[in-house]
Structure formats: structure tokens, C-alpha cells
């Protein structure tokens, strides 16, 4: 297969020889927005992330195979892929562990008021805080019960939480107390102490968490978003953070990078990270395994 491999696969360069030994002819593109090192019609397969955002998929007239380095399909014109019977694989499971650890860690930072102690440490100030909270006994709503959501469920369950999943396709799963349909989302939200978003972005989920749903949140509830920024109505979230909910752990935003003028930056009850929750030292090995298993 004529394979176009991009720098989105961090282990690409060290594995080009392996791909060639498998019988593939490889062309390498470090940055996906740059000009291709080959003709479009040469490419039969790609290993990439957002390649088709800069290079229209229609130009790849002989494309048969796509391996994504991301878990989501939202950067790929899936209608075209399906209409042309192109084989496609994502990186399901590669980033789930660090993302789940990030979600739990973010909530713990807010519950244990880590920023308070950090500031006191800088000032060499010895002062107790009697307002710390426990994860034990809390109700956690995980919206999107795929690989990432389930890794989150495992970890929150280990802290003694009651974990309720909300998904298009409910199932029995030992990692959740129960999984319910999306039709029951509003009911679950009103009882949740912690809400974790791990669902894909599409036309049905865009602004799923809007002003109306934020009003359903319990007073003091924590919202965690490690999926896609546009699932939340940002302006409504800012209002809710001032008036109702206890805090938010936000790793993704509708527009990235987040504007320097965003009010979210200066909110004491908000943790902001630059789309970084997926990072972990085990990712490379997990991704390599998926790529080679799918190519065999």
C-alpha cells in the first residue's frame, strides 16, 4: 500500500522502516497543513489526524484506508468515507487512561482546594482549611460511555462514588451503577454532584449543555469537559459558574486557544488546561499497537 504518514503519529519516523518491511511504500509529511510530498492520487492509505481539514479528501482519488491518531471522527468527512467504502480506524482506547486520570484529578483539585494550599505555600503561610470535600458517596454522571467514559467510571467507582452513565446505547456494565438513555439526561443531571462529558461532537450534541440544562445542575456541582468545547454553551457556563454550579474542569473549548479575554481565566472555581488531558507516557506504545494491528 502507498502510505502517507504524518507527524500526528509521534512514533512515525522510528517506525517507517517497519512499515516498509511490511510491504508498504511510505511518504512522510511532518505537518499536515503543508504541501504533500507526493501526488494526491499516489496515496492509497493515510495515518493522520486532521489531514483532511487542510487537504480535501476528494483529491485523494485512490484512497482506500485511513488510520486516525485521534479517538474522534469529527475531523473527517465521514459521509464521503462511507459513500466511498474507505476503511477507517480511530485510536480508541489510546488516550482513555490519561484522560480519566485527568478528570478525577481535576475534581480532586477543586474538592481539596489545592490552589488555596498552593498560594499559602508560596507565602510560607500555615493555615488550615476546614472546607475540604470528599469524593466518597458522590453521584457522578458520565455522559458518553465509550472508552474514555468507562475509564472515568472505573476510577470514580474506586473512590466510592455512585456512577450513572448516560449514552445513546445503554448496556449493563459493572463499572457503572447503571447506564440510562439520553432521554433521561435531565433527570440524571439534577441529581449529580459531578458531571463528566466524554461524548463526541455532532449536530445532536452541539450545545447539549446549554442554559436550560445548566439550571438543572445541583448547587455546587462540578462540570468536567474532556470531550469537545462546543458541547457546552460557554456564555451560559460563565453565568452558571457565577450563580449556581460549584466549579468546572475545562480542557477543551469551542475556540482554541481560549481567548486571553475570556472571563473563564480568572475564575477561582475553574481549572483550565490547553487541550492537554490526553497526554500520558503510555500513549505511544498503545497507539503503535493499534496502528500495526490494523495494518496486519
PDB file of C-alpha atoms in Angstrom:
ATOM      1  CA  UNK A   1       0.000   0.000   0.000  1.00  0.00           C
ATOM      2  CA  UNK A   2       1.193   3.532  -0.735  1.00  0.00           C
ATOM      3  CA  UNK A   3       1.019   5.091   2.723  1.00  0.00           C
ATOM      4  CA  UNK A   4       1.097   8.783   3.559  1.00  0.00           C
ATOM      5  CA  UNK A   5       2.156   9.080   7.195  1.00  0.00           C
ATOM      6  CA  UNK A   6       2.014  12.391   9.064  1.00  0.00           C
ATOM      7  CA  UNK A   7       3.708  13.749  12.155  1.00  0.00           C
ATOM      8  CA  UNK A   8       0.451  13.364  14.060  1.00  0.00           C
ATOM      9  CA  UNK A   9       1.807   9.876  14.771  1.00  0.00           C
ATOM     10  CA  UNK A  10       4.638  10.679  17.155  1.00  0.00           C
ATOM     11  CA  UNK A  11       6.251   7.320  16.572  1.00  0.00           C
ATOM     12  CA  UNK A  12       6.129   7.628  12.799  1.00  0.00           C
ATOM     13  CA  UNK A  13       9.772   8.229  11.941  1.00  0.00           C
ATOM     14  CA  UNK A  14      11.057   5.407  14.094  1.00  0.00           C
ATOM     15  CA  UNK A  15       8.550   3.001  12.512  1.00  0.00           C
ATOM     16  CA  UNK A  16       8.816   3.885   8.808  1.00  0.00           C
ATOM     17  CA  UNK A  17      11.313   1.080   8.252  1.00  0.00           C
ATOM     18  CA  UNK A  18       8.946  -1.366   9.950  1.00  0.00           C
ATOM     19  CA  UNK A  19       6.110  -0.267   7.651  1.00  0.00           C
ATOM     20  CA  UNK A  20       8.374  -0.753   4.640  1.00  0.00           C
ATOM     21  CA  UNK A  21       9.351  -4.225   5.840  1.00  0.00           C
ATOM     22  CA  UNK A  22       5.631  -4.998   5.947  1.00  0.00           C
ATOM     23  CA  UNK A  23       5.494  -4.221   2.234  1.00  0.00           C
ATOM     24  CA  UNK A  24       4.209  -0.662   2.294  1.00  0.00           C
ATOM     25  CA  UNK A  25       5.713   2.273   0.415  1.00  0.00           C
ATOM     26  CA  UNK A  26       5.838   5.264   2.761  1.00  0.00           C
ATOM     27  CA  UNK A  27       5.817   9.010   2.199  1.00  0.00           C
ATOM     28  CA  UNK A  28       6.175  11.206   5.295  1.00  0.00           C
ATOM     29  CA  UNK A  29       4.578  14.616   5.975  1.00  0.00           C
ATOM     30  CA  UNK A  30       5.569  16.228   9.273  1.00  0.00           C
ATOM     31  CA  UNK A  31       2.949  18.978   9.403  1.00  0.00           C
ATOM     32  CA  UNK A  32      -0.468  18.231   7.990  1.00  0.00           C
ATOM     33  CA  UNK A  33      -1.142  21.778   6.754  1.00  0.00           C
ATOM     34  CA  UNK A  34       1.904  21.740   4.487  1.00  0.00           C
ATOM     35  CA  UNK A  35       2.149  20.646   0.855  1.00  0.00           C
ATOM     36  CA  UNK A  36       2.112  16.898   0.343  1.00  0.00           C
ATOM     37  CA  UNK A  37       5.465  15.226  -0.508  1.00  0.00           C
ATOM     38  CA  UNK A  38       3.647  13.138  -3.119  1.00  0.00           C
ATOM     39  CA  UNK A  39       0.789  13.364  -5.591  1.00  0.00           C
ATOM     40  CA  UNK A  40      -2.717  13.026  -4.189  1.00  0.00           C
ATOM     41  CA  UNK A  41      -3.568  10.132  -6.486  1.00  0.00           C
ATOM     42  CA  UNK A  42      -0.473   8.233  -5.274  1.00  0.00           C
ATOM     43  CA  UNK A  43      -1.940   7.855  -1.788  1.00  0.00           C
ATOM     44  CA  UNK A  44      -3.796   4.633  -1.012  1.00  0.00           C
ATOM     45  CA  UNK A  45      -3.678   4.865   2.760  1.00  0.00           C
ATOM     46  CA  UNK A  46      -3.061   7.558   5.385  1.00  0.00           C
ATOM     47  CA  UNK A  47      -2.055   7.641   9.024  1.00  0.00           C
ATOM     48  CA  UNK A  48      -3.076  11.094  10.197  1.00  0.00           C
ATOM     49  CA  UNK A  49      -5.194  13.285  12.458  1.00  0.00           C
ATOM     50  CA  UNK A  50      -6.576  16.457  10.847  1.00  0.00           C
ATOM     51  CA  UNK A  51      -5.136  15.980   7.344  1.00  0.00           C
ATOM     52  CA  UNK A  52      -8.469  16.454   5.574  1.00  0.00           C
ATOM     53  CA  UNK A  53      -9.030  19.842   7.172  1.00  0.00           C
ATOM     54  CA  UNK A  54      -6.180  21.192   5.039  1.00  0.00           C
ATOM     55  CA  UNK A  55      -6.311  18.784   2.117  1.00  0.00           C
ATOM     56  CA  UNK A  56      -9.794  17.981   0.736  1.00  0.00           C
ATOM     57  CA  UNK A  57     -10.425  14.250   0.837  1.00  0.00           C
ATOM     58  CA  UNK A  58     -11.853  14.404  -2.702  1.00  0.00           C
ATOM     59  CA  UNK A  59      -8.319  14.955  -4.037  1.00  0.00           C
ATOM     60  CA  UNK A  60      -7.234  11.535  -2.761  1.00  0.00           C
ATOM     61  CA  UNK A  61      -8.809   9.655  -5.647  1.00  0.00           C
ATOM     62  CA  UNK A  62      -7.239   6.281  -4.781  1.00  0.00           C
ATOM     63  CA  UNK A  63      -7.729   6.433  -1.016  1.00  0.00           C
ATOM     64  CA  UNK A  64      -8.710   3.090   0.494  1.00  0.00           C
ATOM     65  CA  UNK A  65      -7.520   3.218   4.110  1.00  0.00           C
ATOM     66  CA  UNK A  66      -7.493   5.774   6.940  1.00  0.00           C
ATOM     67  CA  UNK A  67      -5.888   5.328  10.349  1.00  0.00           C
ATOM     68  CA  UNK A  68      -6.538   8.230  12.706  1.00  0.00           C
ATOM     69  CA  UNK A  69      -4.284   9.083  15.612  1.00  0.00           C
ATOM     70  CA  UNK A  70      -7.288  10.599  17.408  1.00  0.00           C
ATOM     71  CA  UNK A  71     -10.240   8.915  19.073  1.00  0.00           C
ATOM     72  CA  UNK A  72     -12.807  11.208  17.450  1.00  0.00           C
ATOM     73  CA  UNK A  73     -14.031  11.179  13.858  1.00  0.00           C
ATOM     74  CA  UNK A  74     -15.101  14.834  13.818  1.00  0.00           C
ATOM     75  CA  UNK A  75     -12.125  15.954  11.692  1.00  0.00           C
ATOM     76  CA  UNK A  76     -13.017  13.525   8.915  1.00  0.00           C
ATOM     77  CA  UNK A  77     -15.824  13.892   6.313  1.00  0.00           C
ATOM     78  CA  UNK A  78     -17.453  10.635   7.363  1.00  0.00           C
ATOM     79  CA  UNK A  79     -20.251  10.829   4.790  1.00  0.00           C
ATOM     80  CA  UNK A  80     -17.661  10.782   1.997  1.00  0.00           C
ATOM     81  CA  UNK A  81     -15.739   7.951   3.688  1.00  0.00           C
ATOM     82  CA  UNK A  82     -18.864   5.812   3.946  1.00  0.00           C
ATOM     83  CA  UNK A  83     -20.054   6.575   0.422  1.00  0.00           C
ATOM     84  CA  UNK A  84     -16.681   5.518  -0.994  1.00  0.00           C
ATOM     85  CA  UNK A  85     -16.269   2.414   1.206  1.00  0.00           C
ATOM     86  CA  UNK A  86     -12.987   3.653   2.661  1.00  0.00           C
ATOM     87  CA  UNK A  87     -11.753   1.552   5.574  1.00  0.00           C
ATOM     88  CA  UNK A  88     -11.268   3.776   8.621  1.00  0.00           C
ATOM     89  CA  UNK A  89      -9.888   3.192  12.119  1.00  0.00           C
ATOM     90  CA  UNK A  90      -9.572   5.523  15.086  1.00  0.00           C
ATOM     91  CA  UNK A  91      -7.315   5.463  18.142  1.00  0.00           C
ATOM     92  CA  UNK A  92      -9.973   4.163  20.505  1.00  0.00           C
ATOM     93  CA  UNK A  93      -8.544   3.451  23.943  1.00  0.00           C
ATOM     94  CA  UNK A  94      -5.167   5.082  23.390  1.00  0.00           C
ATOM     95  CA  UNK A  95      -5.866   8.224  25.411  1.00  0.00           C
ATOM     96  CA  UNK A  96      -8.596   6.951  27.731  1.00  0.00           C
ATOM     97  CA  UNK A  97      -6.362   6.253  30.739  1.00  0.00           C
ATOM     98  CA  UNK A  98      -4.660   9.669  31.000  1.00  0.00           C
ATOM     99  CA  UNK A  99      -7.950  11.439  30.272  1.00  0.00           C
ATOM    100  CA  UNK A 100      -9.719   9.528  33.027  1.00  0.00           C
ATOM    101  CA  UNK A 101      -6.913  10.272  35.487  1.00  0.00           C
ATOM    102  CA  UNK A 102      -7.124  13.922  34.474  1.00  0.00           C
ATOM    103  CA  UNK A 103     -10.874  14.045  35.135  1.00  0.00           C
ATOM    104  CA  UNK A 104     -10.557  12.578  38.613  1.00  0.00           C
ATOM    105  CA  UNK A 105      -7.505  14.706  39.379  1.00  0.00           C
ATOM    106  CA  UNK A 106      -9.295  17.891  38.349  1.00  0.00           C
ATOM    107  CA  UNK A 107     -12.272  17.203  40.588  1.00  0.00           C
ATOM    108  CA  UNK A 108      -9.950  16.363  43.475  1.00  0.00           C
ATOM    109  CA  UNK A 109      -8.100  19.649  42.990  1.00  0.00           C
ATOM    110  CA  UNK A 110     -11.368  21.528  43.426  1.00  0.00           C
ATOM    111  CA  UNK A 111     -12.656  19.353  46.270  1.00  0.00           C
ATOM    112  CA  UNK A 112      -9.380  19.536  48.177  1.00  0.00           C
ATOM    113  CA  UNK A 113      -8.856  23.231  47.309  1.00  0.00           C
ATOM    114  CA  UNK A 114      -5.338  22.638  46.074  1.00  0.00           C
ATOM    115  CA  UNK A 115      -4.970  26.221  44.816  1.00  0.00           C
ATOM    116  CA  UNK A 116      -5.605  27.524  48.350  1.00  0.00           C
ATOM    117  CA  UNK A 117      -2.736  25.481  49.786  1.00  0.00           C
ATOM    118  CA  UNK A 118      -0.503  26.284  46.812  1.00  0.00           C
ATOM    119  CA  UNK A 119      -0.892  30.011  47.383  1.00  0.00           C
ATOM    120  CA  UNK A 120      -0.275  29.611  51.109  1.00  0.00           C
ATOM    121  CA  UNK A 121       2.835  27.553  50.419  1.00  0.00           C
ATOM    122  CA  UNK A 122       4.255  30.311  48.227  1.00  0.00           C
ATOM    123  CA  UNK A 123       3.726  32.747  51.108  1.00  0.00           C
ATOM    124  CA  UNK A 124       5.060  30.255  53.728  1.00  0.00           C
ATOM    125  CA  UNK A 125       1.682  30.577  55.414  1.00  0.00           C
ATOM    126  CA  UNK A 126       0.463  27.853  57.808  1.00  0.00           C
ATOM    127  CA  UNK A 127      -3.334  27.944  57.788  1.00  0.00           C
ATOM    128  CA  UNK A 128      -5.806  25.070  57.898  1.00  0.00           C
ATOM    129  CA  UNK A 129      -8.831  24.840  55.613  1.00  0.00           C
ATOM    130  CA  UNK A 130     -11.978  23.263  57.069  1.00  0.00           C
ATOM    131  CA  UNK A 131     -13.927  23.345  53.815  1.00  0.00           C
ATOM    132  CA  UNK A 132     -12.459  20.333  52.021  1.00  0.00           C
ATOM    133  CA  UNK A 133     -14.812  17.799  50.446  1.00  0.00           C
ATOM    134  CA  UNK A 134     -14.780  14.051  49.765  1.00  0.00           C
ATOM    135  CA  UNK A 135     -15.422  12.114  46.583  1.00  0.00           C
ATOM    136  CA  UNK A 136     -16.848   9.260  48.634  1.00  0.00           C
ATOM    137  CA  UNK A 137     -20.596   8.957  48.309  1.00  0.00           C
ATOM    138  CA  UNK A 138     -20.930  11.488  45.500  1.00  0.00           C
ATOM    139  CA  UNK A 139     -23.104  10.861  42.450  1.00  0.00           C
ATOM    140  CA  UNK A 140     -21.168  11.103  39.194  1.00  0.00           C
ATOM    141  CA  UNK A 141     -22.938  11.474  35.855  1.00  0.00           C
ATOM    142  CA  UNK A 142     -20.810  10.415  32.886  1.00  0.00           C
ATOM    143  CA  UNK A 143     -22.303  11.482  29.554  1.00  0.00           C
ATOM    144  CA  UNK A 144     -20.848   9.255  26.865  1.00  0.00           C
ATOM    145  CA  UNK A 145     -19.996   5.719  27.979  1.00  0.00           C
ATOM    146  CA  UNK A 146     -17.345   4.790  25.448  1.00  0.00           C
ATOM    147  CA  UNK A 147     -13.724   4.015  26.217  1.00  0.00           C
ATOM    148  CA  UNK A 148     -12.925   7.332  27.935  1.00  0.00           C
ATOM    149  CA  UNK A 149     -16.177   7.429  29.880  1.00  0.00           C
ATOM    150  CA  UNK A 150     -15.717   3.884  31.110  1.00  0.00           C
ATOM    151  CA  UNK A 151     -12.158   4.515  32.289  1.00  0.00           C
ATOM    152  CA  UNK A 152     -13.541   7.518  34.197  1.00  0.00           C
ATOM    153  CA  UNK A 153     -16.282   5.333  35.664  1.00  0.00           C
ATOM    154  CA  UNK A 154     -13.748   2.782  36.937  1.00  0.00           C
ATOM    155  CA  UNK A 155     -11.800   5.433  38.801  1.00  0.00           C
ATOM    156  CA  UNK A 156     -14.723   7.313  40.304  1.00  0.00           C
ATOM    157  CA  UNK A 157     -16.245   4.000  41.375  1.00  0.00           C
ATOM    158  CA  UNK A 158     -12.997   3.139  43.164  1.00  0.00           C
ATOM    159  CA  UNK A 159     -13.462   6.293  45.282  1.00  0.00           C
ATOM    160  CA  UNK A 160     -16.883   5.065  46.410  1.00  0.00           C
ATOM    161  CA  UNK A 161     -18.962   7.158  44.014  1.00  0.00           C
ATOM    162  CA  UNK A 162     -22.355   6.238  42.586  1.00  0.00           C
ATOM    163  CA  UNK A 163     -21.635   6.350  38.845  1.00  0.00           C
ATOM    164  CA  UNK A 164     -24.542   6.864  36.446  1.00  0.00           C
ATOM    165  CA  UNK A 165     -23.848   6.670  32.725  1.00  0.00           C
ATOM    166  CA  UNK A 166     -25.891   8.388  30.017  1.00  0.00           C
ATOM    167  CA  UNK A 167     -25.494   7.048  26.496  1.00  0.00           C
ATOM    168  CA  UNK A 168     -27.300   6.532  23.212  1.00  0.00           C
ATOM    169  CA  UNK A 169     -26.904   2.793  23.676  1.00  0.00           C
ATOM    170  CA  UNK A 170     -27.454   1.758  27.321  1.00  0.00           C
ATOM    171  CA  UNK A 171     -25.974  -1.520  28.447  1.00  0.00           C
ATOM    172  CA  UNK A 172     -25.163  -3.438  31.600  1.00  0.00           C
ATOM    173  CA  UNK A 173     -21.638  -2.647  32.735  1.00  0.00           C
ATOM    174  CA  UNK A 174     -20.058  -3.431  36.094  1.00  0.00           C
ATOM    175  CA  UNK A 175     -18.225  -0.096  36.031  1.00  0.00           C
ATOM    176  CA  UNK A 176     -21.492   1.840  36.333  1.00  0.00           C
ATOM    177  CA  UNK A 177     -24.334   1.661  38.816  1.00  0.00           C
ATOM    178  CA  UNK A 178     -26.466   1.895  35.687  1.00  0.00           C
ATOM    179  CA  UNK A 179     -26.437   3.373  32.188  1.00  0.00           C
ATOM    180  CA  UNK A 180     -29.573   5.163  31.012  1.00  0.00           C
ATOM    181  CA  UNK A 181     -30.732   6.625  27.701  1.00  0.00           C
ATOM    182  CA  UNK A 182     -30.139  10.207  26.620  1.00  0.00           C
ATOM    183  CA  UNK A 183     -33.857  10.807  27.153  1.00  0.00           C
ATOM    184  CA  UNK A 184     -33.208  10.583  30.905  1.00  0.00           C
ATOM    185  CA  UNK A 185     -30.307  13.052  30.855  1.00  0.00           C
ATOM    186  CA  UNK A 186     -32.161  15.917  32.539  1.00  0.00           C
ATOM    187  CA  UNK A 187     -33.268  13.720  35.416  1.00  0.00           C
ATOM    188  CA  UNK A 188     -29.731  12.425  35.997  1.00  0.00           C
ATOM    189  CA  UNK A 189     -28.206  15.918  35.798  1.00  0.00           C
ATOM    190  CA  UNK A 190     -30.465  17.204  38.561  1.00  0.00           C
ATOM    191  CA  UNK A 191     -29.120  14.543  40.954  1.00  0.00           C
ATOM    192  CA  UNK A 192     -25.429  14.645  40.041  1.00  0.00           C
ATOM    193  CA  UNK A 193     -22.656  16.132  42.169  1.00  0.00           C
ATOM    194  CA  UNK A 194     -20.170  15.738  39.308  1.00  0.00           C
ATOM    195  CA  UNK A 195     -20.885  15.746  35.554  1.00  0.00           C
ATOM    196  CA  UNK A 196     -18.228  14.440  33.154  1.00  0.00           C
ATOM    197  CA  UNK A 197     -18.522  14.981  29.395  1.00  0.00           C
ATOM    198  CA  UNK A 198     -16.846  12.280  27.295  1.00  0.00           C
ATOM    199  CA  UNK A 199     -19.108  12.176  24.245  1.00  0.00           C
ATOM    200  CA  UNK A 200     -18.345  13.021  20.612  1.00  0.00           C
ATOM    201  CA  UNK A 201     -19.341  16.298  18.996  1.00  0.00           C
ATOM    202  CA  UNK A 202     -22.019  16.190  16.307  1.00  0.00           C
ATOM    203  CA  UNK A 203     -25.145  18.133  15.432  1.00  0.00           C
ATOM    204  CA  UNK A 204     -27.090  16.393  18.201  1.00  0.00           C
ATOM    205  CA  UNK A 205     -24.535  17.065  20.938  1.00  0.00           C
ATOM    206  CA  UNK A 206     -23.547  20.637  19.983  1.00  0.00           C
ATOM    207  CA  UNK A 207     -24.513  22.865  22.951  1.00  0.00           C
ATOM    208  CA  UNK A 208     -26.005  19.857  24.719  1.00  0.00           C
ATOM    209  CA  UNK A 209     -25.137  21.627  27.967  1.00  0.00           C
ATOM    210  CA  UNK A 210     -26.966  24.912  27.444  1.00  0.00           C
ATOM    211  CA  UNK A 211     -28.504  27.497  29.765  1.00  0.00           C
ATOM    212  CA  UNK A 212     -31.570  25.361  30.385  1.00  0.00           C
ATOM    213  CA  UNK A 213     -29.584  22.280  31.365  1.00  0.00           C
ATOM    214  CA  UNK A 214     -27.138  24.245  33.491  1.00  0.00           C
ATOM    215  CA  UNK A 215     -30.131  25.398  35.521  1.00  0.00           C
ATOM    216  CA  UNK A 216     -30.816  21.725  36.306  1.00  0.00           C
ATOM    217  CA  UNK A 217     -27.406  21.269  37.960  1.00  0.00           C
ATOM    218  CA  UNK A 218     -27.308  20.904  41.711  1.00  0.00           C
ATOM    219  CA  UNK A 219     -25.950  23.882  43.565  1.00  0.00           C
ATOM    220  CA  UNK A 220     -22.225  23.262  43.970  1.00  0.00           C
ATOM    221  CA  UNK A 221     -21.974  20.629  41.238  1.00  0.00           C
ATOM    222  CA  UNK A 222     -18.720  20.243  39.287  1.00  0.00           C
ATOM    223  CA  UNK A 223     -18.634  20.050  35.480  1.00  0.00           C
ATOM    224  CA  UNK A 224     -15.730  18.328  33.702  1.00  0.00           C
ATOM    225  CA  UNK A 225     -15.269  18.638  29.941  1.00  0.00           C
ATOM    226  CA  UNK A 226     -12.631  16.446  28.305  1.00  0.00           C
ATOM    227  CA  UNK A 227     -14.524  15.878  25.055  1.00  0.00           C
ATOM    228  CA  UNK A 228     -15.181  18.869  22.778  1.00  0.00           C
ATOM    229  CA  UNK A 229     -15.674  22.513  23.744  1.00  0.00           C
ATOM    230  CA  UNK A 230     -18.785  23.104  21.630  1.00  0.00           C
ATOM    231  CA  UNK A 231     -20.790  20.632  23.696  1.00  0.00           C
ATOM    232  CA  UNK A 232     -21.139  23.474  26.240  1.00  0.00           C
ATOM    233  CA  UNK A 233     -22.681  26.895  25.669  1.00  0.00           C
ATOM    234  CA  UNK A 234     -19.733  28.914  27.001  1.00  0.00           C
ATOM    235  CA  UNK A 235     -21.617  32.104  27.828  1.00  0.00           C
ATOM    236  CA  UNK A 236     -24.231  30.192  29.785  1.00  0.00           C
ATOM    237  CA  UNK A 237     -21.485  28.298  31.610  1.00  0.00           C
ATOM    238  CA  UNK A 238     -19.831  31.551  32.719  1.00  0.00           C
ATOM    239  CA  UNK A 239     -23.150  32.744  34.120  1.00  0.00           C
ATOM    240  CA  UNK A 240     -23.781  29.431  35.887  1.00  0.00           C
ATOM    241  CA  UNK A 241     -20.304  29.426  37.434  1.00  0.00           C
ATOM    242  CA  UNK A 242     -21.057  32.792  38.988  1.00  0.00           C
ATOM    243  CA  UNK A 243     -24.551  31.922  40.122  1.00  0.00           C
ATOM    244  CA  UNK A 244     -25.073  28.211  40.631  1.00  0.00           C
ATOM    245  CA  UNK A 245     -22.558  25.474  39.977  1.00  0.00           C
ATOM    246  CA  UNK A 246     -19.535  24.886  42.146  1.00  0.00           C
ATOM    247  CA  UNK A 247     -16.810  24.727  39.546  1.00  0.00           C
ATOM    248  CA  UNK A 248     -15.547  23.390  36.259  1.00  0.00           C
ATOM    249  CA  UNK A 249     -12.573  21.451  34.932  1.00  0.00           C
ATOM    250  CA  UNK A 250     -12.174  22.517  31.307  1.00  0.00           C
ATOM    251  CA  UNK A 251      -9.623  21.022  28.940  1.00  0.00           C
ATOM    252  CA  UNK A 252     -11.406  21.825  25.665  1.00  0.00           C
ATOM    253  CA  UNK A 253     -13.030  24.948  24.264  1.00  0.00           C
ATOM    254  CA  UNK A 254     -15.169  25.917  21.300  1.00  0.00           C
ATOM    255  CA  UNK A 255     -12.367  28.128  20.021  1.00  0.00           C
ATOM    256  CA  UNK A 256      -8.797  27.103  20.757  1.00  0.00           C
ATOM    257  CA  UNK A 257      -6.648  28.625  22.011  1.00  0.00           C
ATOM    258  CA  UNK A 258      -9.014  30.155  24.526  1.00  0.00           C
ATOM    259  CA  UNK A 259      -9.162  33.928  24.096  1.00  0.00           C
ATOM    260  CA  UNK A 260      -6.974  35.887  26.505  1.00  0.00           C
ATOM    261  CA  UNK A 261     -10.067  37.976  27.241  1.00  0.00           C
ATOM    262  CA  UNK A 262     -12.230  35.062  28.330  1.00  0.00           C
ATOM    263  CA  UNK A 263     -13.694  35.510  31.796  1.00  0.00           C
ATOM    264  CA  UNK A 264     -13.003  31.839  32.489  1.00  0.00           C
ATOM    265  CA  UNK A 265      -9.278  32.504  33.030  1.00  0.00           C
ATOM    266  CA  UNK A 266      -9.788  34.453  36.234  1.00  0.00           C
ATOM    267  CA  UNK A 267     -12.471  32.340  37.878  1.00  0.00           C
ATOM    268  CA  UNK A 268     -11.219  30.780  41.100  1.00  0.00           C
ATOM    269  CA  UNK A 269     -13.569  27.795  40.714  1.00  0.00           C
ATOM    270  CA  UNK A 270     -12.324  26.879  37.244  1.00  0.00           C
ATOM    271  CA  UNK A 271      -9.353  24.764  36.181  1.00  0.00           C
ATOM    272  CA  UNK A 272      -8.221  25.493  32.618  1.00  0.00           C
ATOM    273  CA  UNK A 273      -5.793  23.365  30.624  1.00  0.00           C
ATOM    274  CA  UNK A 274      -4.855  23.681  26.908  1.00  0.00           C
ATOM    275  CA  UNK A 275      -6.435  20.524  25.440  1.00  0.00           C
ATOM    276  CA  UNK A 276      -3.849  18.535  27.344  1.00  0.00           C
ATOM    277  CA  UNK A 277      -5.796  15.827  29.178  1.00  0.00           C
ATOM    278  CA  UNK A 278      -4.918  13.115  26.634  1.00  0.00           C
ATOM    279  CA  UNK A 279      -1.176  13.261  27.358  1.00  0.00           C
ATOM    280  CA  UNK A 280       0.436  10.264  29.056  1.00  0.00           C
ATOM    281  CA  UNK A 281       3.684   8.350  28.668  1.00  0.00           C
ATOM    282  CA  UNK A 282       1.820   5.164  27.690  1.00  0.00           C
ATOM    283  CA  UNK A 283       0.160   6.713  24.631  1.00  0.00           C
ATOM    284  CA  UNK A 284       2.975   5.980  22.199  1.00  0.00           C
ATOM    285  CA  UNK A 285       3.016   2.243  22.859  1.00  0.00           C
ATOM    286  CA  UNK A 286      -0.791   1.986  22.800  1.00  0.00           C
ATOM    287  CA  UNK A 287      -1.033   3.892  19.501  1.00  0.00           C
ATOM    288  CA  UNK A 288       1.759   1.888  17.868  1.00  0.00           C
ATOM    289  CA  UNK A 289      -0.028  -1.323  18.808  1.00  0.00           C
ATOM    290  CA  UNK A 290      -3.323  -0.164  17.294  1.00  0.00           C
ATOM    291  CA  UNK A 291      -1.699   1.049  14.073  1.00  0.00           C
ATOM    292  CA  UNK A 292       0.199  -2.165  13.432  1.00  0.00           C
ATOM    293  CA  UNK A 293      -2.687  -4.437  14.462  1.00  0.00           C
ATOM    294  CA  UNK A 294      -4.972  -2.690  11.986  1.00  0.00           C
ATOM    295  CA  UNK A 295      -2.403  -2.845   9.167  1.00  0.00           C
ATOM    296  CA  UNK A 296      -1.743  -6.582   9.546  1.00  0.00           C
TER     297      UNK A 296
END
